[in-house]
Coordinates of N, CA and C and ligand atoms in Angstrom, one line a residue:
M1 N 119.2 90.3 81.0 CA 119.7 91.4 80.2 C 118.5 92.3 79.8
K2 N 117.5 91.7 79.3 CA 116.3 92.5 78.9 C 115.8 93.3 80.1
N3 N 115.7 92.7 81.3 CA 115.2 93.3 82.4 C 116.1 94.6 82.8
I4 N 117.4 94.4 82.7 CA 118.3 95.5 83.0 C 118.0 96.7 82.1
Q5 N 117.9 96.3 80.8 CA 117.7 97.4 79.8 C 116.3 98.1 80.1
F6 N 115.3 97.3 80.5 CA 114.0 97.9 80.7 C 114.1 98.8 81.9
T7 N 114.9 98.4 83.0 CA 115.0 99.2 84.2 C 115.7 100.5 83.8
S8 N 116.8 100.5 83.1 CA 117.5 101.7 82.9 C 116.7 102.6 82.0
L9 N 115.9 102.0 81.0 CA 115.1 102.8 80.2 C 114.0 103.5 81.0
S10 N 113.4 102.7 82.0 CA 112.4 103.3 82.8 C 112.9 104.5 83.6
I11 N 114.1 104.3 84.2 CA 114.7 105.3 85.0 C 114.9 106.6 84.1
A12 N 115.4 106.3 82.9 CA 115.7 107.5 82.0 C 114.4 108.2 81.7
V13 N 113.3 107.4 81.5 CA 112.0 108.1 81.2 C 111.5 108.9 82.4
F14 N 111.7 108.2 83.6 CA 111.3 108.9 84.8 C 112.1 110.2 85.0
A15 N 113.4 110.1 84.8 CA 114.3 111.2 85.0 C 113.9 112.3 84.0
A16 N 113.6 111.9 82.8 CA 113.2 112.9 81.8 C 111.9 113.6 82.2
S17 N 111.0 112.9 82.7 CA 109.7 113.5 83.1 C 109.9 114.5 84.2
I18 N 110.9 114.2 85.1 CA 111.2 115.2 86.1 C 111.9 116.4 85.5
S19 N 112.9 116.2 84.7 CA 113.8 117.3 84.2 C 113.0 118.2 83.2
T20 N 112.0 117.6 82.5 CA 111.3 118.4 81.6 C 110.1 119.0 82.3
G21 N 110.0 118.7 83.6 CA 108.9 119.3 84.4 C 107.5 118.8 84.0
V22 N 107.4 117.6 83.6 CA 106.1 117.1 83.3 C 105.2 117.1 84.6
A23 N 104.2 117.8 84.5 CA 103.5 118.1 85.8 C 102.4 117.1 86.2
A24 N 101.8 116.4 85.1 CA 100.7 115.6 85.4 C 101.0 114.6 86.5
D25 N 100.3 114.5 87.6 CA 100.6 113.6 88.7 C 100.5 112.2 88.2
S26 N 99.5 111.9 87.4 CA 99.3 110.5 87.0 C 100.5 110.0 86.2
V27 N 101.2 110.9 85.4 CA 102.3 110.5 84.7 C 103.5 110.1 85.6
K28 N 103.7 111.0 86.6 CA 104.7 110.7 87.6 C 104.5 109.4 88.3
T29 N 103.3 109.1 88.7 CA 103.0 107.9 89.4 C 103.3 106.7 88.5
T30 N 102.9 106.7 87.3 CA 103.1 105.6 86.4 C 104.5 105.3 86.2
Q31 N 105.4 106.3 86.1 CA 106.8 106.1 85.9 C 107.4 105.5 87.1
A32 N 107.0 106.1 88.3 CA 107.5 105.5 89.5 C 107.1 104.1 89.7
E33 N 105.9 103.7 89.3 CA 105.5 102.3 89.4 C 106.3 101.4 88.5
I34 N 106.6 101.9 87.3 CA 107.4 101.1 86.4 C 108.8 100.8 87.0
V35 N 109.4 101.8 87.6 CA 110.7 101.7 88.2 C 110.6 100.7 89.4
M36 N 109.6 100.9 90.2 CA 109.5 100.0 91.4 C 109.3 98.6 91.0
K37 N 108.4 98.4 90.0 CA 108.1 97.0 89.6 C 109.3 96.3 89.0
A38 N 110.1 97.1 88.3 CA 111.3 96.5 87.7 C 112.4 96.2 88.7
S39 N 112.2 96.8 89.9 CA 113.3 96.7 90.9 C 113.1 95.6 91.9
F40 N 111.8 95.0 92.0 CA 111.5 94.0 93.0 C 111.2 92.7 92.3
K41 N 111.3 91.6 93.0 CA 110.8 90.3 92.6 C 110.1 89.6 93.7
D42 N 109.2 88.6 93.3 CA 108.5 87.8 94.3 C 109.5 87.1 95.2
R43 N 109.2 87.1 96.5 CA 110.0 86.4 97.5 C 109.1 85.9 98.6
G44 N 108.9 84.5 98.6 CA 108.0 84.0 99.6 C 106.7 84.6 99.5
Q45 N 106.1 84.9 100.6 CA 104.7 85.5 100.6 C 104.7 87.0 100.1
A46 N 105.9 87.6 100.1 CA 106.0 89.0 99.6 C 106.1 89.1 98.1
K47 N 104.9 89.2 97.5 CA 104.9 89.2 96.0 C 104.9 90.6 95.5
V48 N 105.3 90.7 94.2 CA 105.4 92.0 93.6 C 104.0 92.7 93.5
D49 N 102.9 91.8 93.5 CA 101.6 92.4 93.4 C 101.2 93.3 94.6
R50 N 102.1 93.4 95.6 CA 101.9 94.3 96.7 C 102.1 95.8 96.2
L51 N 102.7 95.9 95.0 CA 102.9 97.3 94.5 C 101.7 97.8 93.7
N52 N 100.7 96.8 93.5 CA 99.5 97.3 92.8 C 98.7 98.1 93.7
Q53 N 98.4 99.4 93.3 CA 97.6 100.3 94.2 C 96.1 100.1 94.0
D54 N 95.4 100.2 95.1 CA 93.9 100.3 95.0 C 93.6 101.8 94.8
E55 N 92.3 102.1 94.7 CA 91.9 103.5 94.4 C 92.4 104.5 95.5
T56 N 92.3 104.0 96.8 CA 92.8 104.8 97.9 C 94.3 105.2 97.8
Q57 N 95.1 104.1 97.6 CA 96.5 104.3 97.5 C 96.9 105.2 96.3
R58 N 96.2 105.0 95.2 CA 96.5 105.8 94.0 C 96.2 107.3 94.2
L59 N 95.0 107.5 94.9 CA 94.7 108.9 95.2 C 95.7 109.5 96.2
C60 N 96.1 108.8 97.2 CA 97.1 109.3 98.1 C 98.4 109.6 97.5
S61 N 98.8 108.7 96.5 CA 100.1 109.0 95.7 C 99.9 110.2 94.9
Q62 N 98.7 110.4 94.3 CA 98.5 111.5 93.4 C 98.5 112.9 94.2
Y63 N 98.0 112.8 95.4 CA 97.9 114.0 96.2 C 98.6 113.8 97.6
P64 N 100.0 113.8 97.5 CA 100.7 113.6 98.7 C 100.7 114.8 99.7
D65 N 100.6 116.0 99.1 CA 100.4 117.2 99.9 C 99.3 118.0 99.4
N66 N 98.9 119.0 100.2 CA 97.8 119.9 99.7 C 96.6 119.1 99.1
R67 N 96.2 118.0 99.7 CA 95.2 117.2 99.2 C 93.8 117.9 99.3
P68 N 93.1 118.1 98.2 CA 91.8 118.8 98.3 C 90.9 118.0 99.2
K69 N 90.1 118.9 99.9 CA 89.1 118.3 100.9 C 88.2 117.2 100.3
E70 N 87.8 117.5 99.0 CA 86.9 116.5 98.4 C 87.5 115.2 98.2
I71 N 88.8 115.2 97.9 CA 89.6 113.9 97.7 C 89.7 113.2 99.0
A72 N 90.0 113.9 100.1 CA 90.1 113.3 101.4 C 88.8 112.6 101.8
K73 N 87.7 113.4 101.5 CA 86.4 112.9 101.9 C 86.0 111.6 101.1
R74 N 86.4 111.7 99.8 CA 86.2 110.5 98.9 C 86.9 109.3 99.4
I75 N 88.1 109.5 99.8 CA 88.9 108.3 100.3 C 88.3 107.7 101.5
E76 N 87.9 108.6 102.4 CA 87.2 108.1 103.7 C 85.9 107.4 103.4
A77 N 85.2 108.0 102.4 CA 83.9 107.3 102.1 C 84.1 106.0 101.5
I78 N 85.0 105.9 100.6 CA 85.3 104.6 99.9 C 85.6 103.5 101.0
N79 N 86.5 103.9 102.0 CA 86.9 103.0 103.0 C 85.9 102.7 104.1
L80 N 85.0 103.6 104.4 CA 83.9 103.4 105.3 C 83.0 102.3 104.7
K81 N 82.8 102.4 103.4 CA 81.9 101.4 102.8 C 82.4 100.0 102.8
L82 N 83.7 99.9 102.9 CA 84.4 98.6 102.9 C 84.5 98.0 104.2
M83 N 84.1 98.7 105.3 CA 84.3 98.3 106.7 C 83.4 97.0 106.9
K84 N 84.0 96.0 107.6 CA 83.3 94.8 108.0 C 83.3 94.7 109.6
Y85 N 82.2 94.9 110.2 CA 82.1 94.7 111.6 C 81.8 93.2 112.0
P86 N 82.1 92.8 113.2 CA 81.9 91.4 113.5 C 80.4 91.0 113.5
A87 N 80.1 89.9 112.9 CA 78.7 89.4 112.8 C 78.0 89.3 114.2
D88 N 78.8 88.9 115.2 CA 78.2 88.7 116.5 C 78.0 90.0 117.3
G89 N 78.4 91.1 116.7 CA 78.1 92.4 117.3 C 79.1 92.7 118.4
K90 N 79.9 91.8 118.8 CA 80.9 92.0 119.9 C 82.2 92.6 119.4
L91 N 82.6 93.8 120.0 CA 83.8 94.4 119.4 C 85.0 94.3 120.4
L92 N 84.7 93.8 121.6 CA 85.8 93.7 122.6 C 86.2 92.3 122.8
G93 N 87.5 92.0 122.7 CA 88.0 90.6 123.1 C 88.8 90.7 124.4
D94 N 89.9 90.0 124.4 CA 90.7 89.8 125.5 C 91.9 90.7 125.5
W95 N 92.0 91.7 126.4 CA 93.1 92.7 126.3 C 94.5 92.1 126.5
K96 N 94.6 91.0 127.2 CA 95.9 90.3 127.4 C 96.4 89.8 126.1
E97 N 95.6 89.2 125.3 CA 96.0 88.8 124.0 C 96.3 90.0 123.1
G98 N 95.5 91.1 123.3 CA 95.7 92.3 122.5 C 97.1 92.9 122.8
E99 N 97.6 92.8 124.0 CA 98.9 93.3 124.4 C 100.0 92.5 123.6
K100 N 99.8 91.2 123.5 CA 100.8 90.4 122.8 C 100.8 90.8 121.3
I101 N 99.6 91.1 120.8 CA 99.5 91.4 119.4 C 100.2 92.8 119.1
A102 N 99.9 93.7 120.1 CA 100.5 95.1 120.0 C 102.0 95.0 120.0
Q103 N 102.6 94.1 120.8 CA 104.0 94.0 121.0 C 104.7 93.3 119.8
S104 N 103.9 92.5 119.0 CA 104.6 91.6 118.0 C 104.7 92.3 116.7
G105 N 105.9 92.3 116.1 CA 106.1 92.8 114.8 C 106.3 91.7 113.7
V106 N 105.9 90.5 114.1 CA 106.1 89.4 113.2 C 104.9 89.3 112.1
G107 N 105.3 88.9 110.9 CA 104.3 88.7 109.9 C 104.4 89.4 108.7
K108 N 104.0 88.8 107.6 CA 103.9 89.4 106.2 C 105.2 89.7 105.6
Q109 N 106.4 89.4 106.3 CA 107.6 89.5 105.6 C 107.9 88.2 104.8
F110 N 108.8 88.3 103.8 CA 109.1 87.1 103.0 C 109.6 85.9 103.9
S111 N 110.2 86.2 105.0 CA 110.8 85.2 105.8 C 109.9 84.6 106.9
D112 N 108.7 85.3 107.0 CA 107.7 84.8 108.0 C 106.9 83.7 107.4
D113 N 106.4 82.8 108.4 CA 105.6 81.7 108.0 C 104.2 82.2 107.8
P114 N 103.6 82.2 106.6 CA 102.3 82.8 106.3 C 101.2 82.0 107.1
A115 N 101.5 80.8 107.5 CA 100.4 80.1 108.3 C 100.3 80.6 109.7
Q116 N 101.3 81.3 110.2 CA 101.2 81.8 111.6 C 100.6 83.2 111.6
P117 N 99.8 83.5 112.7 CA 99.2 84.8 112.8 C 100.2 85.9 112.8
A118 N 99.9 87.1 112.3 CA 100.8 88.2 112.3 C 100.5 89.1 113.5
G119 N 101.5 89.9 113.8 CA 101.3 90.9 114.9 C 100.9 92.2 114.4
G120 N 100.5 93.2 115.3 CA 100.1 94.5 114.9 C 101.2 95.5 115.0
N121 N 102.2 95.2 115.8 CA 103.4 96.2 115.9 C 102.9 97.6 116.3
C122 N 101.9 97.7 117.1 CA 101.3 99.0 117.5 C 102.4 99.9 118.1
Y123 N 103.2 99.2 119.0 CA 104.3 100.0 119.7 C 105.3 100.6 118.8
A124 N 105.4 100.1 117.6 CA 106.3 100.8 116.6 C 106.0 102.2 116.4
C125 N 104.7 102.5 116.5 CA 104.2 103.9 116.2 C 103.5 104.6 117.4
H126 N 103.1 103.8 118.4 CA 102.3 104.4 119.5 C 102.9 104.1 120.8
Q127 N 102.8 105.0 121.8 CA 102.9 104.6 123.2 C 101.5 104.0 123.6
L128 N 101.5 103.0 124.3 CA 100.2 102.4 124.8 C 100.2 102.2 126.3
T129 N 101.2 101.7 126.9 CA 101.2 101.5 128.4 C 102.4 102.2 129.0
K130 N 102.3 102.3 130.3 CA 103.4 102.9 131.1 C 104.6 102.0 131.2
E131 N 104.3 100.6 131.2 CA 105.3 99.6 131.4 C 106.2 99.5 130.2
E132 N 105.7 99.7 129.0 CA 106.5 99.5 127.8 C 107.1 100.9 127.5
I133 N 108.5 101.0 127.6 CA 109.1 102.3 127.4 C 109.7 102.4 126.0
S134 N 109.7 101.3 125.3 CA 110.2 101.3 123.9 C 109.1 101.4 122.9
F135 N 108.9 102.6 122.4 CA 107.8 102.8 121.4 C 108.1 103.9 120.5
G136 N 107.5 103.9 119.3 CA 107.7 104.9 118.3 C 106.7 106.0 118.5
N137 N 106.9 107.1 117.7 CA 105.9 108.3 117.9 C 105.4 108.8 116.5
I138 N 105.3 107.9 115.5 CA 104.7 108.3 114.3 C 103.2 108.6 114.5
G139 N 102.6 107.8 115.4 CA 101.2 108.0 115.8 C 101.1 108.6 117.1
P140 N 99.9 109.1 117.5 CA 99.8 109.7 118.8 C 99.9 108.7 119.9
S141 N 100.2 109.2 121.2 CA 100.2 108.3 122.3 C 98.8 107.8 122.6
L142 N 98.6 106.5 122.8 CA 97.3 105.9 123.1 C 97.2 105.6 124.6
Y143 N 98.2 106.0 125.4 CA 98.1 105.8 126.8 C 96.9 106.5 127.4
N144 N 96.1 105.8 128.2 CA 94.8 106.3 128.8 C 93.7 106.5 127.8
Y145 N 93.9 105.8 126.6 CA 92.9 106.0 125.5 C 91.4 105.8 126.0
G146 N 91.2 104.6 126.7 CA 89.8 104.3 127.1 C 89.4 105.2 128.3
K147 N 90.3 105.6 129.1 CA 90.0 106.5 130.2 C 89.5 107.9 129.7
L148 N 90.2 108.3 128.7 CA 89.9 109.7 128.1 C 88.6 109.6 127.2
R149 N 88.5 108.5 126.5 CA 87.3 108.5 125.5 C 86.1 107.9 126.1
G150 N 86.2 107.0 127.1 CA 85.1 106.3 127.6 C 84.9 105.0 126.8
N151 N 83.9 104.2 127.2 CA 83.8 102.9 126.5 C 82.4 102.7 126.0
T152 N 81.9 103.8 125.4 CA 80.5 103.7 124.8 C 80.5 102.9 123.5
D153 N 79.3 102.5 123.1 CA 79.1 101.8 121.8 C 79.8 102.5 120.7
A154 N 79.6 103.9 120.7 CA 80.1 104.7 119.6 C 81.7 104.6 119.6
I155 N 82.3 104.7 120.7 CA 83.7 104.7 120.8 C 84.3 103.3 120.5
Q156 N 83.5 102.2 120.9 CA 84.0 100.9 120.5 C 83.9 100.7 119.0
K157 N 82.9 101.2 118.4 CA 82.7 101.1 117.0 C 83.8 101.9 116.2
Y158 N 84.1 103.1 116.7 CA 85.1 103.9 116.1 C 86.5 103.2 116.2
T159 N 86.8 102.7 117.4 CA 88.1 102.1 117.7 C 88.3 100.8 116.9
F160 N 87.3 99.9 116.9 CA 87.4 98.7 116.1 C 87.6 99.1 114.6
G161 N 86.8 100.1 114.1 CA 86.8 100.5 112.7 C 88.2 101.1 112.4
K162 N 88.7 101.9 113.3 CA 90.0 102.6 113.0 C 91.1 101.6 112.8
I163 N 91.1 100.5 113.7 CA 92.1 99.5 113.6 C 91.9 98.7 112.3
Y164 N 90.6 98.4 112.0 CA 90.2 97.6 110.8 C 90.7 98.3 109.6
N165 N 90.4 99.6 109.5 CA 90.8 100.4 108.3 C 90.9 101.9 108.6
A166 N 92.2 102.3 108.9 CA 92.4 103.7 109.4 C 92.0 104.7 108.3
E167 N 92.0 104.3 107.1 CA 91.7 105.3 106.0 C 90.2 105.7 106.0
A168 N 89.4 105.0 106.7 CA 88.0 105.4 106.8 C 87.8 106.6 107.6
Y169 N 88.8 106.9 108.5 CA 88.6 108.1 109.4 C 89.7 109.2 109.2
S170 N 90.7 108.8 108.4 CA 91.8 109.8 108.2 C 92.5 109.4 106.9
A171 N 92.1 110.1 105.9 CA 92.6 109.8 104.5 C 94.1 109.8 104.5
C172 N 94.7 108.8 103.9 CA 96.2 108.7 103.6 C 96.9 108.7 105.0
S173 N 96.3 108.0 106.0 CA 97.0 107.8 107.2 C 98.2 106.9 107.0
N174 N 99.2 107.1 107.9 CA 100.4 106.2 107.9 C 100.1 104.8 108.6
M175 N 98.9 104.7 109.2 CA 98.6 103.5 109.9 C 98.2 102.4 109.0
P176 N 98.7 101.2 109.1 CA 98.3 100.1 108.2 C 96.8 99.8 108.4
R177 N 96.2 99.3 107.3 CA 94.8 98.9 107.3 C 94.7 97.4 107.7
F178 N 94.7 97.2 109.0 CA 94.9 95.9 109.6 C 93.9 94.8 109.1
G179 N 92.6 95.2 109.2 CA 91.6 94.3 108.9 C 91.4 94.2 107.4
H180 N 91.2 95.4 106.8 CA 91.0 95.5 105.3 C 92.1 94.7 104.5
N181 N 93.3 94.8 105.0 CA 94.4 94.1 104.2 C 94.7 92.7 104.8
G182 N 93.9 92.2 105.7 CA 94.1 90.9 106.2 C 95.4 90.7 106.9
I183 N 95.9 91.7 107.6 CA 97.1 91.6 108.4 C 96.6 90.9 109.8
L184 N 95.6 91.5 110.4 CA 95.0 90.9 111.6 C 93.7 90.3 111.3
T185 N 93.3 89.2 112.0 CA 92.0 88.6 111.9 C 91.0 89.5 112.7
E186 N 89.7 89.2 112.5 CA 88.7 89.9 113.3 C 88.9 89.7 114.8
A187 N 89.2 88.4 115.2 CA 89.4 88.1 116.6 C 90.6 88.9 117.2
Q188 N 91.6 89.0 116.4 CA 92.8 89.8 116.9 C 92.4 91.3 117.0
I189 N 91.6 91.8 116.1 CA 91.3 93.2 116.2 C 90.4 93.5 117.4
K190 N 89.5 92.5 117.7 CA 88.7 92.6 119.0 C 89.6 92.7 120.2
N191 N 90.7 91.8 120.2 CA 91.6 91.8 121.3 C 92.3 93.1 121.5
V192 N 92.8 93.7 120.4 CA 93.5 95.0 120.4 C 92.5 96.1 120.8
T193 N 91.3 96.0 120.4 CA 90.3 97.0 120.7 C 90.1 97.0 122.3
A194 N 90.1 95.8 122.8 CA 89.9 95.6 124.3 C 91.2 96.2 125.0
L195 N 92.3 96.0 124.4 CA 93.6 96.5 125.0 C 93.4 98.1 125.2
L196 N 92.8 98.7 124.2 CA 92.6 100.2 124.3 C 91.5 100.6 125.2
L197 N 90.4 99.8 125.3 CA 89.2 100.2 126.0 C 88.9 99.5 127.3
D198 N 89.4 98.4 127.6 CA 89.0 97.7 128.8 C 89.6 98.4 130.0
P199 N 88.8 98.7 131.0 CA 89.2 99.4 132.2 C 90.4 98.7 132.9
D200 N 90.5 97.4 132.8 CA 91.5 96.6 133.4 C 92.8 96.6 132.7
S201 N 92.8 97.1 131.4 CA 94.0 97.1 130.6 C 95.0 98.0 131.1
P202 N 96.3 97.7 131.0 CA 97.4 98.6 131.4 C 97.4 99.9 130.6
V203 N 96.7 100.0 129.5 CA 96.6 101.2 128.7 C 95.8 102.3 129.6
N204 N 94.9 101.8 130.4 CA 94.1 102.7 131.2 C 94.4 102.8 132.7
K205 N 95.6 102.3 133.0 CA 96.1 102.3 134.4 C 97.1 103.4 134.7
Ligands
HEC1 C1 103.2 102.6 111.0 C2 102.6 103.3 112.1 C3 101.4 102.8 112.8 C4 101.2 101.6 113.3 C5 102.0 100.3 113.1 C6 99.9 101.6 114.0 N1 99.4 102.9 114.0 FE1 97.8 103.6 114.9 N2 98.1 105.5 114.0 C7 99.2 105.8 113.3 C8 99.1 107.2 113.0 C9 100.1 108.0 112.1 C10 97.9 107.7 113.5 C11 97.3 109.2 113.4 C12 96.7 109.4 112.1 C13 95.4 108.7 112.0 O1 94.4 108.9 112.8 O2 95.2 107.8 111.1 C14 97.2 106.6 114.2 C15 96.0 106.6 114.9 C16 95.5 105.6 115.6 C17 94.3 105.6 116.4 C18 93.4 106.8 116.5 C19 93.7 107.7 117.7 C20 92.7 108.7 118.0 O3 93.0 109.6 118.8 O4 91.5 108.7 117.5 C21 94.2 104.4 117.0 C22 93.0 104.0 117.9 C23 95.3 103.6 116.6 N3 96.1 104.3 115.8 C24 95.5 102.3 117.1 C25 96.5 101.5 116.6 C26 96.7 100.1 117.0 C27 95.8 99.4 118.0 C28 97.7 99.6 116.3 C29 98.2 98.2 116.3 C30 97.3 97.2 115.9 C31 98.3 100.7 115.5 N4 97.5 101.8 115.7 C32 99.4 100.6 114.7 C33 100.2 105.0 113.0 C34 100.3 103.7 113.2

């Protein structure tokens, strides 16, 4: 009962802040967070703490549009600093494993087994190969990615880094931060990087 009262009170406060035109972005974010937190509960591995925003997410919520250049730069700098490259210096794994990861949308949901590896679900947002005709277009087509970019050390580093943490290169990207958020392991990111860059990969055929 208490929870229900809390929720409706929060919604009332939230609605009031809109109708009275309270402009401060931080106020809006706080009210939205209260409503969200009151609306969800822990279920399996999907815990309510997923709603806690880090500095990047907070800044992206505060500036959803017309984001000042300095803010975008700050977000990218924060995330570049957090980047972790493989200790062995090797950025390319096995593209065949990478293709399986790109195809798989399993993982991180309350019903998934947290002990099993997650997928990257890359096709949900990107075209990657000619063979797979079912893909989303939130992200740009990555077909021929390696052919167009080449396979230099700099491109390997950018590609691994982009998949590890997209925010380091494009503030408030819609792309998940696969390495930073522990969705994919380092070995899995190497495999997906190879899928994009290996000349034998169907991405480049
Ligand atoms: C929820 C959607 C989404 C998913 C899932 C996703 N991406 Fe992206 N990706 C994007 C968007 C949007 C962009 C363009 C904006 C940006 O650069 O961040 C992008 C950009 C990229 C780029 C940069 C392209 C360039 O021209 O430099 C690469 C590389 C990439 N994604 C690889 C991947 C891989 C590999 C996966 C799977 C492990 C993946 N993405 C999963 C949305 C997604």
